[in-house]
């Protein structure tokens, strides 16, 4: 019988040893908090499928944003829900549209204390719930008509104070068109975080309640990626970098750690990952049943996303995690 000389357990023996050799550490600045602001609300409203997450009024939005900033989060990303929706999503780029109002208010409150991002898409603003205007036969989203809309939305968002615009509609050419539009408007200094590899995922289900953005017919498979494809994520990432993306995102995160790892191995820009609504809802639901240890599961899920290679994590637990790390 031969006993091992190589014993991995030696470095696990005490908490101090484990801490010394810990490779992945979380920091409050790693996290970006998604926030929903709904036009016409006077009180925040709970999102049933995302316990702990709310749709906000302008006032309550400012309160939770202030709490996130005080906790030290790296950024905020704002989603708007307008009262009036139409075929082309006109409220997305209206100067007094809800998201523009929110960006102006938050910029005034927080200045440059944290990074203010705007999700750039039309699904919350169109009456059919797709991410851009439809083709004349209404069978799918018209890519190039949508690009012109995104250019205008990007201008409105940077004018309202966004440090970063984050296009999430998965239209071909969206990053290039947005770069040109905001440069021409005098905002060459504003960054683009591209939702570069965004999959057509069942894990967005609860978000569509929060953002009231479920498509009224069909699905998003003609523009978002097939979950079965890995190489295509690289094609999307390099296309966005060619068009001027400053940072790239993989979304969802937990079921796509291989994609995060491949992307982060190959690019020299910051890589973000979005721990989406379904990932949040699964852990909260299991924890509420007593089937899983809530805090440990949250920390493990987020640590794994960082270990895979994402340096920035969009997560609905951003404030809670940041506070727990202080
Ligand atoms: C908008 C958008 C979506 C999410 C972020 N931006 C929904 C979608 O594509 O249907 C999902 C975020 C989440 O599930 O937490 N296009």
GROMACS .gro file of C-alpha atoms and ligand atoms in nm:
model
  342
    1UNK     CA    1   0.000   0.000   0.000
    2UNK     CA    2   0.146   0.341  -0.096
    3UNK     CA    3   0.030   0.663   0.064
    4UNK     CA    4   0.032   0.991  -0.130
    5UNK     CA    5   0.304   1.252  -0.093
    6UNK     CA    6   0.097   1.497  -0.295
    7UNK     CA    7  -0.192   1.594  -0.068
    8UNK     CA    8  -0.418   1.872  -0.195
    9UNK     CA    9  -0.594   1.874   0.140
   10UNK     CA   10  -0.293   2.042   0.307
   11UNK     CA   11  -0.397   2.378   0.160
   12UNK     CA   12  -0.757   2.327   0.268
   13UNK     CA   13  -0.682   2.250   0.633
   14UNK     CA   14  -0.765   2.587   0.791
   15UNK     CA   15  -0.976   2.885   0.691
   16UNK     CA   16  -0.658   3.094   0.677
   17UNK     CA   17  -0.492   2.854   0.433
   18UNK     CA   18  -0.803   2.840   0.220
   19UNK     CA   19  -0.820   3.218   0.214
   20UNK     CA   20  -0.453   3.249   0.123
   21UNK     CA   21  -0.488   3.032  -0.187
   22UNK     CA   22  -0.831   3.154  -0.294
   23UNK     CA   23  -0.809   3.243  -0.663
   24UNK     CA   24  -1.135   3.421  -0.731
   25UNK     CA   25  -1.242   3.705  -0.503
   26UNK     CA   26  -1.552   3.913  -0.541
   27UNK     CA   27  -1.548   4.290  -0.503
   28UNK     CA   28  -1.846   4.530  -0.487
   29UNK     CA   29  -1.725   4.702  -0.803
   30UNK     CA   30  -1.767   4.376  -0.996
   31UNK     CA   31  -2.144   4.413  -0.989
   32UNK     CA   32  -2.390   4.603  -1.202
   33UNK     CA   33  -2.747   4.634  -1.074
   34UNK     CA   34  -3.034   4.617  -1.326
   35UNK     CA   35  -3.317   4.858  -1.240
   36UNK     CA   36  -3.668   4.886  -1.381
   37UNK     CA   37  -3.847   5.220  -1.392
   38UNK     CA   38  -4.210   5.231  -1.497
   39UNK     CA   39  -4.383   5.543  -1.617
   40UNK     CA   40  -4.685   5.647  -1.412
   41UNK     CA   41  -4.603   5.444  -1.101
   42UNK     CA   42  -4.627   5.628  -0.772
   43UNK     CA   43  -4.534   5.331  -0.553
   44UNK     CA   44  -4.286   5.054  -0.637
   45UNK     CA   45  -4.453   4.734  -0.753
   46UNK     CA   46  -4.324   4.385  -0.677
   47UNK     CA   47  -4.228   4.159  -0.966
   48UNK     CA   48  -4.399   3.834  -0.865
   49UNK     CA   49  -4.159   3.602  -1.048
   50UNK     CA   50  -3.855   3.782  -0.901
   51UNK     CA   51  -3.901   3.807  -0.524
   52UNK     CA   52  -3.707   4.109  -0.398
   53UNK     CA   53  -3.712   4.288  -0.735
   54UNK     CA   54  -3.947   4.575  -0.808
   55UNK     CA   55  -4.063   4.802  -1.083
   56UNK     CA   56  -3.986   5.151  -0.963
   57UNK     CA   57  -4.134   5.495  -0.974
   58UNK     CA   58  -3.886   5.772  -1.045
   59UNK     CA   59  -3.867   5.842  -0.672
   60UNK     CA   60  -3.817   5.485  -0.555
   61UNK     CA   61  -3.566   5.433  -0.837
   62UNK     CA   62  -3.354   5.714  -0.699
   63UNK     CA   63  -3.370   5.561  -0.352
   64UNK     CA   64  -3.256   5.212  -0.455
   65UNK     CA   65  -2.991   5.358  -0.685
   66UNK     CA   66  -2.857   5.558  -0.390
   67UNK     CA   67  -2.842   5.243  -0.179
   68UNK     CA   68  -2.652   5.061  -0.453
   69UNK     CA   69  -2.404   5.345  -0.488
   70UNK     CA   70  -2.353   5.356  -0.111
   71UNK     CA   71  -2.285   4.981  -0.118
   72UNK     CA   72  -2.014   5.043  -0.377
   73UNK     CA   73  -2.156   4.865  -0.681
   74UNK     CA   74  -1.966   4.913  -1.005
   75UNK     CA   75  -2.264   5.028  -1.207
   76UNK     CA   76  -2.637   5.055  -1.264
   77UNK     CA   77  -2.822   4.956  -1.580
   78UNK     CA   78  -3.163   5.109  -1.635
   79UNK     CA   79  -3.463   4.960  -1.817
   80UNK     CA   80  -3.768   5.175  -1.887
   81UNK     CA   81  -4.131   5.072  -1.918
   82UNK     CA   82  -4.341   5.338  -2.093
   83UNK     CA   83  -4.713   5.396  -2.048
   84UNK     CA   84  -4.766   5.416  -2.420
   85UNK     CA   85  -4.634   5.147  -2.654
   86UNK     CA   86  -4.652   5.151  -3.034
   87UNK     CA   87  -4.522   4.973  -3.344
   88UNK     CA   88  -4.184   5.147  -3.354
   89UNK     CA   89  -4.127   5.211  -2.984
   90UNK     CA   90  -4.133   5.591  -3.002
   91UNK     CA   91  -4.105   5.633  -2.626
   92UNK     CA   92  -3.757   5.477  -2.630
   93UNK     CA   93  -3.601   5.790  -2.777
   94UNK     CA   94  -3.851   6.055  -2.668
   95UNK     CA   95  -3.665   6.332  -2.487
   96UNK     CA   96  -3.912   6.307  -2.198
   97UNK     CA   97  -3.943   5.927  -2.226
   98UNK     CA   98  -3.932   5.748  -1.892
   99UNK     CA   99  -3.582   5.612  -1.937
  100UNK     CA  100  -3.444   5.951  -2.034
  101UNK     CA  101  -3.611   6.104  -1.728
  102UNK     CA  102  -3.460   5.832  -1.512
  103UNK     CA  103  -3.110   5.874  -1.658
  104UNK     CA  104  -3.120   6.250  -1.604
  105UNK     CA  105  -3.237   6.212  -1.246
  106UNK     CA  106  -2.981   5.946  -1.162
  107UNK     CA  107  -2.695   6.134  -1.326
  108UNK     CA  108  -2.789   6.436  -1.119
  109UNK     CA  109  -2.794   6.231  -0.801
  110UNK     CA  110  -2.488   6.014  -0.843
  111UNK     CA  111  -2.265   6.204  -1.085
  112UNK     CA  112  -1.963   5.988  -1.156
  113UNK     CA  113  -1.976   5.792  -0.831
  114UNK     CA  114  -2.080   5.482  -1.021
  115UNK     CA  115  -2.126   5.398  -1.387
  116UNK     CA  116  -2.467   5.474  -1.535
  117UNK     CA  117  -2.568   5.239  -1.814
  118UNK     CA  118  -2.875   5.226  -2.035
  119UNK     CA  119  -3.007   4.906  -2.185
  120UNK     CA  120  -3.065   4.985  -2.550
  121UNK     CA  121  -3.350   4.784  -2.698
  122UNK     CA  122  -3.706   4.838  -2.814
  123UNK     CA  123  -3.888   4.535  -2.672
  124UNK     CA  124  -4.015   4.727  -2.368
  125UNK     CA  125  -4.142   5.004  -2.598
  126UNK     CA  126  -4.311   4.823  -2.887
  127UNK     CA  127  -4.674   4.714  -2.870
  128UNK     CA  128  -4.580   4.375  -3.023
  129UNK     CA  129  -4.292   4.322  -2.777
  130UNK     CA  130  -4.024   4.251  -3.037
  131UNK     CA  131  -3.687   4.422  -3.027
  132UNK     CA  132  -3.749   4.646  -3.327
  133UNK     CA  133  -4.007   4.746  -3.589
  134UNK     CA  134  -4.148   4.455  -3.791
  135UNK     CA  135  -4.117   4.386  -4.163
  136UNK     CA  136  -4.424   4.482  -4.371
  137UNK     CA  137  -4.557   4.125  -4.360
  138UNK     CA  138  -4.510   4.138  -3.979
  139UNK     CA  139  -4.324   3.808  -3.985
  140UNK     CA  140  -4.003   3.923  -3.818
  141UNK     CA  141  -3.802   4.224  -3.704
  142UNK     CA  142  -3.674   4.447  -3.985
  143UNK     CA  143  -3.301   4.460  -3.913
  144UNK     CA  144  -3.204   4.778  -4.092
  145UNK     CA  145  -3.511   4.981  -4.000
  146UNK     CA  146  -3.436   4.882  -3.642
  147UNK     CA  147  -3.077   5.005  -3.676
  148UNK     CA  148  -3.205   5.354  -3.754
  149UNK     CA  149  -3.425   5.341  -3.445
  150UNK     CA  150  -3.133   5.223  -3.227
  151UNK     CA  151  -2.918   5.513  -3.352
  152UNK     CA  152  -3.180   5.756  -3.231
  153UNK     CA  153  -3.229   5.579  -2.897
  154UNK     CA  154  -2.854   5.581  -2.837
  155UNK     CA  155  -2.841   5.957  -2.899
  156UNK     CA  156  -3.128   6.016  -2.660
  157UNK     CA  157  -2.967   5.803  -2.389
  158UNK     CA  158  -2.625   5.969  -2.401
  159UNK     CA  159  -2.785   6.312  -2.412
  160UNK     CA  160  -2.976   6.215  -2.097
  161UNK     CA  161  -2.654   6.121  -1.919
  162UNK     CA  162  -2.572   5.755  -1.987
  163UNK     CA  163  -2.200   5.680  -1.950
  164UNK     CA  164  -2.247   5.351  -2.132
  165UNK     CA  165  -2.510   5.230  -2.376
  166UNK     CA  166  -2.567   4.857  -2.388
  167UNK     CA  167  -2.740   4.741  -2.707
  168UNK     CA  168  -2.924   4.415  -2.640
  169UNK     CA  169  -3.140   4.368  -2.949
  170UNK     CA  170  -2.904   4.138  -3.146
  171UNK     CA  171  -2.956   4.320  -3.476
  172UNK     CA  172  -2.669   4.281  -3.722
  173UNK     CA  173  -2.459   4.595  -3.737
  174UNK     CA  174  -2.608   4.757  -3.427
  175UNK     CA  175  -2.280   4.847  -3.260
  176UNK     CA  176  -2.139   5.025  -3.567
  177UNK     CA  177  -2.453   5.227  -3.625
  178UNK     CA  178  -2.471   5.329  -3.260
  179UNK     CA  179  -2.102   5.425  -3.253
  180UNK     CA  180  -2.150   5.650  -3.557
  181UNK     CA  181  -2.465   5.804  -3.415
  182UNK     CA  182  -2.325   5.900  -3.079
  183UNK     CA  183  -1.996   6.019  -3.227
  184UNK     CA  184  -2.186   6.243  -3.467
  185UNK     CA  185  -2.392   6.379  -3.179
  186UNK     CA  186  -2.073   6.485  -3.000
  187UNK     CA  187  -2.045   6.193  -2.758
  188UNK     CA  188  -1.738   6.012  -2.888
  189UNK     CA  189  -1.634   5.972  -2.524
  190UNK     CA  190  -1.928   5.745  -2.430
  191UNK     CA  191  -1.873   5.370  -2.422
  192UNK     CA  192  -2.062   5.078  -2.573
  193UNK     CA  193  -2.104   4.757  -2.377
  194UNK     CA  194  -2.230   4.519  -2.644
  195UNK     CA  195  -2.461   4.235  -2.550
  196UNK     CA  196  -2.247   4.051  -2.801
  197UNK     CA  197  -2.344   3.689  -2.747
  198UNK     CA  198  -2.700   3.690  -2.630
  199UNK     CA  199  -2.886   3.362  -2.651
  200UNK     CA  200  -3.254   3.302  -2.710
  201UNK     CA  201  -3.309   3.176  -2.359
  202UNK     CA  202  -3.590   3.042  -2.143
  203UNK     CA  203  -3.411   3.206  -1.851
  204UNK     CA  204  -3.542   3.550  -1.954
  205UNK     CA  205  -3.896   3.453  -1.855
  206UNK     CA  206  -3.924   3.649  -1.528
  207UNK     CA  207  -3.760   3.958  -1.684
  208UNK     CA  208  -4.042   3.978  -1.933
  209UNK     CA  209  -4.280   4.024  -1.640
  210UNK     CA  210  -4.054   4.287  -1.490
  211UNK     CA  211  -4.005   4.476  -1.815
  212UNK     CA  212  -4.347   4.392  -1.964
  213UNK     CA  213  -4.166   4.294  -2.281
  214UNK     CA  214  -4.287   3.946  -2.375
  215UNK     CA  215  -4.336   3.918  -2.752
  216UNK     CA  216  -4.708   3.910  -2.839
  217UNK     CA  217  -4.644   3.649  -3.109
  218UNK     CA  218  -4.359   3.419  -3.204
  219UNK     CA  219  -4.025   3.428  -3.026
  220UNK     CA  220  -3.682   3.589  -3.062
  221UNK     CA  221  -3.507   3.300  -3.237
  222UNK     CA  222  -3.454   3.489  -3.563
  223UNK     CA  223  -3.230   3.739  -3.388
  224UNK     CA  224  -3.104   3.594  -3.059
  225UNK     CA  225  -2.859   3.304  -3.071
  226UNK     CA  226  -2.931   2.932  -3.062
  227UNK     CA  227  -2.826   2.795  -2.720
  228UNK     CA  228  -2.664   2.500  -2.898
  229UNK     CA  229  -2.397   2.717  -3.062
  230UNK     CA  230  -2.060   2.808  -2.911
  231UNK     CA  231  -1.848   2.916  -3.208
  232UNK     CA  232  -2.114   3.165  -3.314
  233UNK     CA  233  -2.059   3.354  -2.990
  234UNK     CA  234  -1.706   3.431  -3.106
  235UNK     CA  235  -1.832   3.548  -3.443
  236UNK     CA  236  -2.072   3.785  -3.269
  237UNK     CA  237  -1.806   3.911  -3.028
  238UNK     CA  238  -1.553   3.984  -3.302
  239UNK     CA  239  -1.817   4.152  -3.518
  240UNK     CA  240  -1.904   4.383  -3.229
  241UNK     CA  241  -1.538   4.458  -3.158
  242UNK     CA  242  -1.483   4.541  -3.528
  243UNK     CA  243  -1.774   4.782  -3.506
  244UNK     CA  244  -1.630   4.959  -3.203
  245UNK     CA  245  -1.758   4.785  -2.891
  246UNK     CA  246  -1.559   4.887  -2.583
  247UNK     CA  247  -1.661   4.583  -2.379
  248UNK     CA  248  -1.861   4.269  -2.455
  249UNK     CA  249  -2.120   4.068  -2.269
  250UNK     CA  250  -2.227   3.706  -2.260
  251UNK     CA  251  -2.588   3.641  -2.161
  252UNK     CA  252  -2.723   3.440  -1.979
  253UNK     CA  253  -2.428   3.357  -1.753
  254UNK     CA  254  -2.473   3.040  -1.547
  255UNK     CA  255  -2.562   2.804  -1.828
  256UNK     CA  256  -2.302   2.961  -2.057
  257UNK     CA  257  -1.982   2.950  -1.851
  258UNK     CA  258  -1.803   2.778  -2.139
  259UNK     CA  259  -1.889   3.072  -2.364
  260UNK     CA  260  -1.763   3.322  -2.104
  261UNK     CA  261  -1.438   3.127  -2.079
  262UNK     CA  262  -1.385   3.110  -2.454
  263UNK     CA  263  -1.462   3.477  -2.506
  264UNK     CA  264  -1.243   3.597  -2.221
  265UNK     CA  265  -0.952   3.385  -2.345
  266UNK     CA  266  -0.969   3.550  -2.685
  267UNK     CA  267  -1.042   3.917  -2.631
  268UNK     CA  268  -0.847   4.200  -2.471
  269UNK     CA  269  -1.148   4.411  -2.373
  270UNK     CA  270  -1.349   4.375  -2.051
  271UNK     CA  271  -1.593   4.085  -2.052
  272UNK     CA  272  -1.924   4.112  -1.870
  273UNK     CA  273  -2.185   3.846  -1.807
  274UNK     CA  274  -2.553   3.886  -1.722
  275UNK     CA  275  -2.688   3.660  -1.450
  276UNK     CA  276  -3.042   3.684  -1.581
  277UNK     CA  277  -3.384   3.684  -1.423
  278UNK     CA  278  -3.438   3.308  -1.448
  279UNK     CA  279  -3.108   3.238  -1.276
  280UNK     CA  280  -3.217   3.471  -0.998
  281UNK     CA  281  -3.567   3.325  -0.975
  282UNK     CA  282  -3.445   2.964  -0.955
  283UNK     CA  283  -3.220   3.028  -0.657
  284UNK     CA  284  -3.475   3.248  -0.479
  285UNK     CA  285  -3.751   2.993  -0.534
  286UNK     CA  286  -3.545   2.697  -0.415
  287UNK     CA  287  -3.423   2.895  -0.114
  288UNK     CA  288  -3.777   3.000  -0.025
  289UNK     CA  289  -3.869   2.630  -0.014
  290UNK     CA  290  -3.573   2.559   0.209
  291UNK     CA  291  -3.423   2.338  -0.059
  292UNK     CA  292  -3.099   2.531  -0.099
  293UNK     CA  293  -2.886   2.758   0.119
  294UNK     CA  294  -2.965   3.097  -0.024
  295UNK     CA  295  -2.651   3.304   0.050
  296UNK     CA  296  -2.410   3.025  -0.032
  297UNK     CA  297  -2.586   2.950  -0.358
  298UNK     CA  298  -2.582   3.316  -0.458
  299UNK     CA  299  -2.213   3.355  -0.380
  300UNK     CA  300  -2.121   3.030  -0.552
  301UNK     CA  301  -2.315   3.116  -0.866
  302UNK     CA  302  -2.157   3.461  -0.894
  303UNK     CA  303  -1.806   3.341  -0.806
  304UNK     CA  304  -1.832   3.078  -1.080
  305UNK     CA  305  -1.924   3.343  -1.336
  306UNK     CA  306  -1.617   3.543  -1.237
  307UNK     CA  307  -1.395   3.234  -1.230
  308UNK     CA  308  -1.507   3.155  -1.585
  309UNK     CA  309  -1.366   3.490  -1.697
  310UNK     CA  310  -1.626   3.764  -1.655
  311UNK     CA  311  -1.488   4.063  -1.468
  312UNK     CA  312  -1.821   4.241  -1.454
  313UNK     CA  313  -2.142   4.067  -1.352
  314UNK     CA  314  -2.487   4.209  -1.403
  315UNK     CA  315  -2.692   4.063  -1.120
  316UNK     CA  316  -3.012   4.144  -0.934
  317UNK     CA  317  -2.820   4.066  -0.614
  318UNK     CA  318  -2.565   4.344  -0.680
  319UNK     CA  319  -2.647   4.559  -0.378
  320UNK     CA  320  -2.686   4.267  -0.139
  321UNK     CA  321  -2.358   4.113  -0.254
  322UNK     CA  322  -2.175   4.443  -0.235
  323UNK     CA  323  -2.300   4.498   0.121
  324UNK     CA  324  -2.205   4.146   0.226
  325UNK     CA  325  -1.848   4.207   0.106
  326UNK     CA  326  -1.795   4.522   0.311
  327LIG     C1  327  -3.404   4.323  -2.381
  327LIG     C2  328  -3.347   4.245  -2.271
  327LIG     C3  329  -3.387   4.120  -2.217
  327LIG     C4  330  -3.307   4.098  -2.105
  327LIG     C5  331  -3.218   4.205  -2.097
  327LIG     N1  332  -3.243   4.292  -2.202
  327LIG     C6  333  -3.501   4.033  -2.251
  327LIG     C7  334  -3.512   3.963  -2.377
  327LIG     O1  335  -3.422   3.961  -2.461
  327LIG     O2  336  -3.618   3.906  -2.395
  327LIG     C8  337  -3.318   3.981  -2.012
  327LIG     C9  338  -3.265   4.003  -1.875
  327LIG    C10  339  -3.307   3.904  -1.774
  327LIG     O3  340  -3.372   3.802  -1.805
  327LIG     O4  341  -3.275   3.926  -1.658
  327LIG     N2  342  -3.386   4.278  -2.508
   0.00000   0.00000   0.00000
